[in-house]
Amino acid sequence: MRRWIEALFALLLGRLFRRRTAGAQTAGGSGDGSGDGSGDGRIVPAGSPERRAENWVLALLALAVLFAAGFVVSYAEFSPERLPNELLGICIGGALLSITAALTVVARRLVVTEEIEEEYPQEHPKQQSEVAQLVHESGSRFTRKRLLLGAAGATAGALGVAALTPAVSFGPLWDTGPLDESPWRRGRRLVSVDDVPFKASDIYEETFYTAFPEGADKEFIASPLVVVRLDPSAIHLPAGRADWAPDGIVAYSKICTHAGCAIALYRKPTFPVVEPKPMLVCPCHYSTFDPATGATVVYGPAGRPLPQLPLMIDDLGYLRAAGNYSARVGPSWWNVRSDPTFVNKPT
Amino acid sequence: MRRLLTTLIACASLGLALAAAASAEPLYGIVRPTTEPAQPSVKLGAELYAGNCATCHGIAGSGIVHPRPGAGDLYGQGPSLRGVGALAADFYLRMGFMPLTNPHYEPERDRVLFSDKEIRSLVAYVASLGAGPGIPHTGVHWVGDRGIAGPGTIANGLYQFTLHCAGCHQIVGRGGFVTGARVPPLQGLTPTEIAEAVRIGPYLMPRFSTTQISNYQLDSIIKYVLSTRDPVNHGGWGIGNLGPIPEGMVVWWVGIPLLIALCLVLGKRLRSS
Amino acid sequence: MSDPILEPVRFIDERTASAPLLKKALRYAFPDHWSFLLGEVALYCFILLILTGIYLTFFFDPSTAHTVYHGPYTELDGRTMSAAYKSVLDISFTYKAGLLIRQTHHWAADMFLAAIVIHLLRVFFTGAFRKPRELTWIVGLTLLFVSLLEGYLGYSLVDDLLSGMGLAIGYGVGLSIPIIGGPLMLLLFGAPFPGTPSFWPRMYIAHVLLIPLLLATLIGIHLALVAARHHTQFKESPRHTEKRLIGVPMFPGQAPRSLALMFGTWGVLFLMGGLFQINPIWQWGPFEPYLATNGAQPDWYLGWLIGALRLMPSFDVTVSHFTLIPNPFWGGALFPLVVIGILMAYPWLERKLTGDYRFHNLADRPRDAPNRTAFGVAFVFWVFAIFGFGAADRILVLWNIGYNTQLYIFRVGIWAFPAILFVLVRKLCRELQAAERIERAQHEAESEAEQEHAVLAGGAPPAPG
């Protein structure tokens, strides 16, 4: 395979460059510059002139100038909406690649090909032991080296602690309280992304809705809900949630408990006899949650169900939260499964 | 050694081909009367229905819940068509989703095997099976090659599409995966087909009524979906508008080979001793 | 007549005493093989990233403050978005050549990481990481993973739908670090995702100042270490030995080549920036935590992580009501740590397993180290297969191969295929070596026969070879 690529390039470039002549000039001399190869005082051997190659270099540099000018002209000529990105890219790219070609000609035809020899740097056992020795000898006036070193270490530690202390201003180091914040509380109305309150009668089966707490920050992680209506007889919620799904409407946090993407997929069967049950799915790693059983995980890597928000329908028919979530919202962390004590987020 | 490698590669390719073939649908034939009237009619629709649809959808569209042996080797199973209206019949037939050879397969866009007259007849027949929604009319239409005209705005369409559709269909409508099904790309659909799909919620897709997506919002969505056929790619070649996957391919199949080639030109090749 | 070269050199040397160093540097010997230029490609990508990045800093606004868009891109008219996203829209549509420079910057980032990877592969498969070059190897690996983070931060700064989802996942993986994940992410983000308004300037200062400084320093150390110990070389002739380096001098031989490579790299990158669209953020739209799209992917160099996250079966490791190891930890944190760890430890692992503690200045051809080459191929394939599964949804859309089917195939395949490859590649290396030995023996026998024949025929023996 490699030979094919090499052959292709040899073909394409053979027109421009002749193969490197065998018998590259060799110069002797080590890296520090003593000596010469050809015996005439030169460090770099002489090479024959190549006017043709020079002409190529001039031509290619002229081409580069043209491309660069093309860039400037295009930039000036077009307005932003009409300026084609491709044209600019070809101009700059063309200029740079012309320079590349010119330099390639220089490298292959205009610069003498030398092969020099150099000694690999060796080890220096003598200096190594001298360094060790002089450090050891420097301590000749110390009588309690270990104690002094210990004191130095303690000082460094204390200074380090002092230097790190301002970092406390970042906030309390171990307080994961903010992760327990939720804007939902009993009685808060559900609104759409356009701030229109949801009535229970707005929620149809076979589709899904995105809801937020009325008046809250929609971007806060515990704000968005995904709401679906199911056939009440199909719903089997965990214990203690008997009245969480009024009229078959269930609401779950829209933030996936795996890694935090929004649950933006809903799958519903047209013909339940052969087609799979309704499911909420996350598009990132395809964690799949069953809305009829409390958003339990039936496929994909998520480790825990979506937190459920209990709902109630008020006298005017609007959907309201009947409390806070069943569990903490979002991707899991150390304390996520402790009994949730939700902290009300002010807005 | 080389033979072993070739055998392995051949096996892998064969395996892939078989897997792909296994998900494909077998060919199917249409049963039609020997002479058909010139105009579409409910009667023609009934005859076509009896020959091609009743196996799964039952007599007079009543639906079949328990699989019953039917024509050919088929075990018929299908939902009731009573009350689905012209909307569903037109959509599934015009896009080739139906007839479906196996009720357990995911319906996919396919060659339309009925003529336009036959489709109209079938649609009229299904509509007669019970009052149901009609074919939606949208004012959105193509103008010339690339122009999109009509009510609604692409901007509103992108916003609605992101909220309701992008999770399954991908933000530029290139399709994707939902657990248990392949979500189809949306290029090449007519405005009516898009409207029908949104209002029906075919197969596993949610069904969006006018309460959730108004007709104006639907027009906007249609405009947006049409615009995904030829997105204006300001940055150059759009490479599929899929994002980092084709971008990574450009890196490894265009950029890196070019630079390696440059290194090959500038450096020396190892002559094996 | 004054010498236009000698004058400035004298000026510098009078003030810095650096003429000996300059002479030494100019006549530094570069081994000539093309594969030694790959590291330079990475370097030139980095330089271009700095140059294009500086341009972008003049126009980018690292702020999450909300603004409503009414700019030239009408498809986003009326949308609420962050100032950061809007500033990138402006770079793309309002400022001439802004889109070119932005795309070149992004292509340069993707190519920078790809160049590092192929450079790493060259170093690995030729054994150039062995004593005395282990430190160079460690610094290089650090460069790889810091650059990975740098790229991630760079494209996350734009706050578009795709990268915002990626940032949420980064937050989720960070939270999944046992015990300390929660406080750590709160420290970083300032608040639960999407974080406080000060998180964006934090990302920005890391991306444009702190990490570039770190990268530049590490690159400097990396190059200094390479120069101090000199490059490895292939044994192309009996004259190439562990003690003698044969190559092309930096000046005049190597300099035009390196310059050509620099301009060539930049030329290719600008061509890519002009011809291939990358990250069309106007098509994705602005990010909101409650929005998502199917088929969202990170940039290619993080694809191995999305594959790993998708491959994991569903479980959190819990201890009573404490969640010790949430699920994303395995694919998002432990997997990359294992890869980094194995790569970093490899020089010492190989030393221990082969018992070879000597200096090595001669590079191996891959076939000359069958175990290393086989392990390398197997290891790379393991990572690559996991990376491949990250695209399973697109494979489904394209070729209709079931996602679940792929899941089972990959869960077995990512272990089975590397094992098979290890055995096969090792066998291949040994066979290639054996074939060479036979060829060489044949060649020697032939030339011996020629010599004898010439002697018998009464002439002088022909020149050897």
PDB file of N, CA, C and O in Angstrom, chain C residues 40-67:
ATOM      1  N   GLU C  40       7.281  17.771  14.308  1.00  0.00           N
ATOM      2  CA  GLU C  40       7.291  19.164  13.857  1.00  0.00           C
ATOM      3  C   GLU C  40       5.926  19.582  13.348  1.00  0.00           C
ATOM      4  O   GLU C  40       5.514  20.727  13.553  1.00  0.00           O
ATOM      5  N   VAL C  41       5.231  18.683  12.662  1.00  0.00           N
ATOM      6  CA  VAL C  41       3.887  19.007  12.182  1.00  0.00           C
ATOM      7  C   VAL C  41       3.023  19.449  13.354  1.00  0.00           C
ATOM      8  O   VAL C  41       2.305  20.456  13.276  1.00  0.00           O
ATOM      9  N   ALA C  42       3.111  18.719  14.452  1.00  0.00           N
ATOM     10  CA  ALA C  42       2.336  19.087  15.638  1.00  0.00           C
ATOM     11  C   ALA C  42       2.745  20.471  16.138  1.00  0.00           C
ATOM     12  O   ALA C  42       1.906  21.303  16.468  1.00  0.00           O
ATOM     13  N   LEU C  43       4.042  20.714  16.162  1.00  0.00           N
ATOM     14  CA  LEU C  43       4.531  22.013  16.631  1.00  0.00           C
ATOM     15  C   LEU C  43       3.977  23.157  15.794  1.00  0.00           C
ATOM     16  O   LEU C  43       3.520  24.180  16.314  1.00  0.00           O
ATOM     17  N   TYR C  44       3.973  22.965  14.468  1.00  0.00           N
ATOM     18  CA  TYR C  44       3.497  24.054  13.608  1.00  0.00           C
ATOM     19  C   TYR C  44       1.997  24.242  13.740  1.00  0.00           C
ATOM     20  O   TYR C  44       1.491  25.355  13.631  1.00  0.00           O
ATOM     21  N   CYS C  45       1.270  23.155  13.985  1.00  0.00           N
ATOM     22  CA  CYS C  45      -0.163  23.313  14.277  1.00  0.00           C
ATOM     23  C   CYS C  45      -0.344  24.164  15.520  1.00  0.00           C
ATOM     24  O   CYS C  45      -1.207  25.049  15.572  1.00  0.00           O
ATOM     25  N   PHE C  46       0.486  23.925  16.522  1.00  0.00           N
ATOM     26  CA  PHE C  46       0.380  24.672  17.775  1.00  0.00           C
ATOM     27  C   PHE C  46       0.632  26.164  17.541  1.00  0.00           C
ATOM     28  O   PHE C  46      -0.109  27.021  18.034  1.00  0.00           O
ATOM     29  N   ILE C  47       1.670  26.455  16.768  1.00  0.00           N
ATOM     30  CA  ILE C  47       1.981  27.859  16.509  1.00  0.00           C
ATOM     31  C   ILE C  47       0.810  28.536  15.802  1.00  0.00           C
ATOM     32  O   ILE C  47       0.419  29.670  16.133  1.00  0.00           O
ATOM     33  N   LEU C  48       0.233  27.849  14.823  1.00  0.00           N
ATOM     34  CA  LEU C  48      -0.896  28.447  14.114  1.00  0.00           C
ATOM     35  C   LEU C  48      -2.096  28.622  15.039  1.00  0.00           C
ATOM     36  O   LEU C  48      -2.855  29.585  14.916  1.00  0.00           O
ATOM     37  N   LEU C  49      -2.276  27.685  15.978  1.00  0.00           N
ATOM     38  CA  LEU C  49      -3.357  27.825  16.951  1.00  0.00           C
ATOM     39  C   LEU C  49      -3.173  29.111  17.749  1.00  0.00           C
ATOM     40  O   LEU C  49      -4.140  29.840  17.996  1.00  0.00           O
ATOM     41  N   ILE C  50      -1.939  29.381  18.163  1.00  0.00           N
ATOM     42  CA  ILE C  50      -1.678  30.601  18.917  1.00  0.00           C
ATOM     43  C   ILE C  50      -2.003  31.828  18.047  1.00  0.00           C
ATOM     44  O   ILE C  50      -2.705  32.744  18.495  1.00  0.00           O
ATOM     45  N   LEU C  51      -1.512  31.820  16.813  1.00  0.00           N
ATOM     46  CA  LEU C  51      -1.699  33.002  15.966  1.00  0.00           C
ATOM     47  C   LEU C  51      -3.175  33.234  15.663  1.00  0.00           C
ATOM     48  O   LEU C  51      -3.687  34.355  15.829  1.00  0.00           O
ATOM     49  N   THR C  52      -3.881  32.194  15.221  1.00  0.00           N
ATOM     50  CA  THR C  52      -5.305  32.384  14.935  1.00  0.00           C
ATOM     51  C   THR C  52      -6.078  32.642  16.222  1.00  0.00           C
ATOM     52  O   THR C  52      -7.053  33.391  16.247  1.00  0.00           O
ATOM     53  N   GLY C  53      -5.637  32.035  17.304  1.00  0.00           N
ATOM     54  CA  GLY C  53      -6.308  32.243  18.580  1.00  0.00           C
ATOM     55  C   GLY C  53      -6.229  33.683  19.039  1.00  0.00           C
ATOM     56  O   GLY C  53      -7.211  34.224  19.563  1.00  0.00           O
ATOM     57  N   ILE C  54      -5.073  34.307  18.830  1.00  0.00           N
ATOM     58  CA  ILE C  54      -4.926  35.704  19.218  1.00  0.00           C
ATOM     59  C   ILE C  54      -5.942  36.562  18.472  1.00  0.00           C
ATOM     60  O   ILE C  54      -6.597  37.427  19.053  1.00  0.00           O
ATOM     61  N   TYR C  55      -6.090  36.296  17.189  1.00  0.00           N
ATOM     62  CA  TYR C  55      -7.101  37.034  16.421  1.00  0.00           C
ATOM     63  C   TYR C  55      -8.483  36.860  17.058  1.00  0.00           C
ATOM     64  O   TYR C  55      -9.218  37.833  17.261  1.00  0.00           O
ATOM     65  N   LEU C  56      -8.822  35.621  17.380  1.00  0.00           N
ATOM     66  CA  LEU C  56     -10.168  35.359  17.895  1.00  0.00           C
ATOM     67  C   LEU C  56     -10.406  36.053  19.231  1.00  0.00           C
ATOM     68  O   LEU C  56     -11.531  36.446  19.535  1.00  0.00           O
ATOM     69  N   THR C  57      -9.345  36.189  20.050  1.00  0.00           N
ATOM     70  CA  THR C  57      -9.563  36.820  21.350  1.00  0.00           C
ATOM     71  C   THR C  57      -9.999  38.268  21.217  1.00  0.00           C
ATOM     72  O   THR C  57     -10.595  38.824  22.136  1.00  0.00           O
ATOM     73  N   PHE C  58      -9.723  38.875  20.063  1.00  0.00           N
ATOM     74  CA  PHE C  58     -10.160  40.258  19.891  1.00  0.00           C
ATOM     75  C   PHE C  58     -11.655  40.370  19.655  1.00  0.00           C
ATOM     76  O   PHE C  58     -12.232  41.430  19.787  1.00  0.00           O
ATOM     77  N   PHE C  59     -12.285  39.264  19.313  1.00  0.00           N
ATOM     78  CA  PHE C  59     -13.692  39.345  18.947  1.00  0.00           C
ATOM     79  C   PHE C  59     -14.595  38.499  19.827  1.00  0.00           C
ATOM     80  O   PHE C  59     -15.806  38.674  19.803  1.00  0.00           O
ATOM     81  N   PHE C  60     -14.023  37.571  20.576  1.00  0.00           N
ATOM     82  CA  PHE C  60     -14.859  36.670  21.368  1.00  0.00           C
ATOM     83  C   PHE C  60     -15.223  37.307  22.694  1.00  0.00           C
ATOM     84  O   PHE C  60     -14.410  37.981  23.322  1.00  0.00           O
ATOM     85  N   ASP C  61     -16.459  37.104  23.134  1.00  0.00           N
ATOM     86  CA  ASP C  61     -16.935  37.660  24.396  1.00  0.00           C
ATOM     87  C   ASP C  61     -17.238  36.519  25.350  1.00  0.00           C
ATOM     88  O   ASP C  61     -18.252  35.838  25.208  1.00  0.00           O
ATOM     89  N   PRO C  62     -16.394  36.272  26.351  1.00  0.00           N
ATOM     90  CA  PRO C  62     -16.574  35.103  27.227  1.00  0.00           C
ATOM     91  C   PRO C  62     -17.633  35.342  28.300  1.00  0.00           C
ATOM     92  O   PRO C  62     -17.348  35.276  29.493  1.00  0.00           O
ATOM     93  N   SER C  63     -18.860  35.580  27.872  1.00  0.00           N
ATOM     94  CA  SER C  63     -19.887  35.911  28.853  1.00  0.00           C
ATOM     95  C   SER C  63     -21.156  35.144  28.554  1.00  0.00           C
ATOM     96  O   SER C  63     -21.551  34.996  27.403  1.00  0.00           O
ATOM     97  N   THR C  64     -21.828  34.667  29.605  1.00  0.00           N
ATOM     98  CA  THR C  64     -23.084  33.950  29.428  1.00  0.00           C
ATOM     99  C   THR C  64     -24.288  34.874  29.570  1.00  0.00           C
ATOM    100  O   THR C  64     -25.414  34.404  29.636  1.00  0.00           O
ATOM    101  N   ALA C  65     -24.065  36.167  29.590  1.00  0.00           N
ATOM    102  CA  ALA C  65     -25.189  37.103  29.699  1.00  0.00           C
ATOM    103  C   ALA C  65     -26.123  36.915  28.511  1.00  0.00           C
ATOM    104  O   ALA C  65     -25.685  36.758  27.377  1.00  0.00           O
ATOM    105  N   HIS C  66     -27.416  36.938  28.772  1.00  0.00           N
ATOM    106  CA  HIS C  66     -28.376  36.683  27.704  1.00  0.00           C
ATOM    107  C   HIS C  66     -28.531  37.879  26.790  1.00  0.00           C
ATOM    108  O   HIS C  66     -28.537  39.016  27.237  1.00  0.00           O
ATOM    109  N   THR C  67     -28.690  37.594  25.523  1.00  0.00           N
ATOM    110  CA  THR C  67     -28.942  38.650  24.555  1.00  0.00           C
ATOM    111  C   THR C  67     -29.853  38.065  23.484  1.00  0.00           C
ATOM    112  O   THR C  67     -29.870  36.856  23.267  1.00  0.00           O
TER     113      THR C  67
END
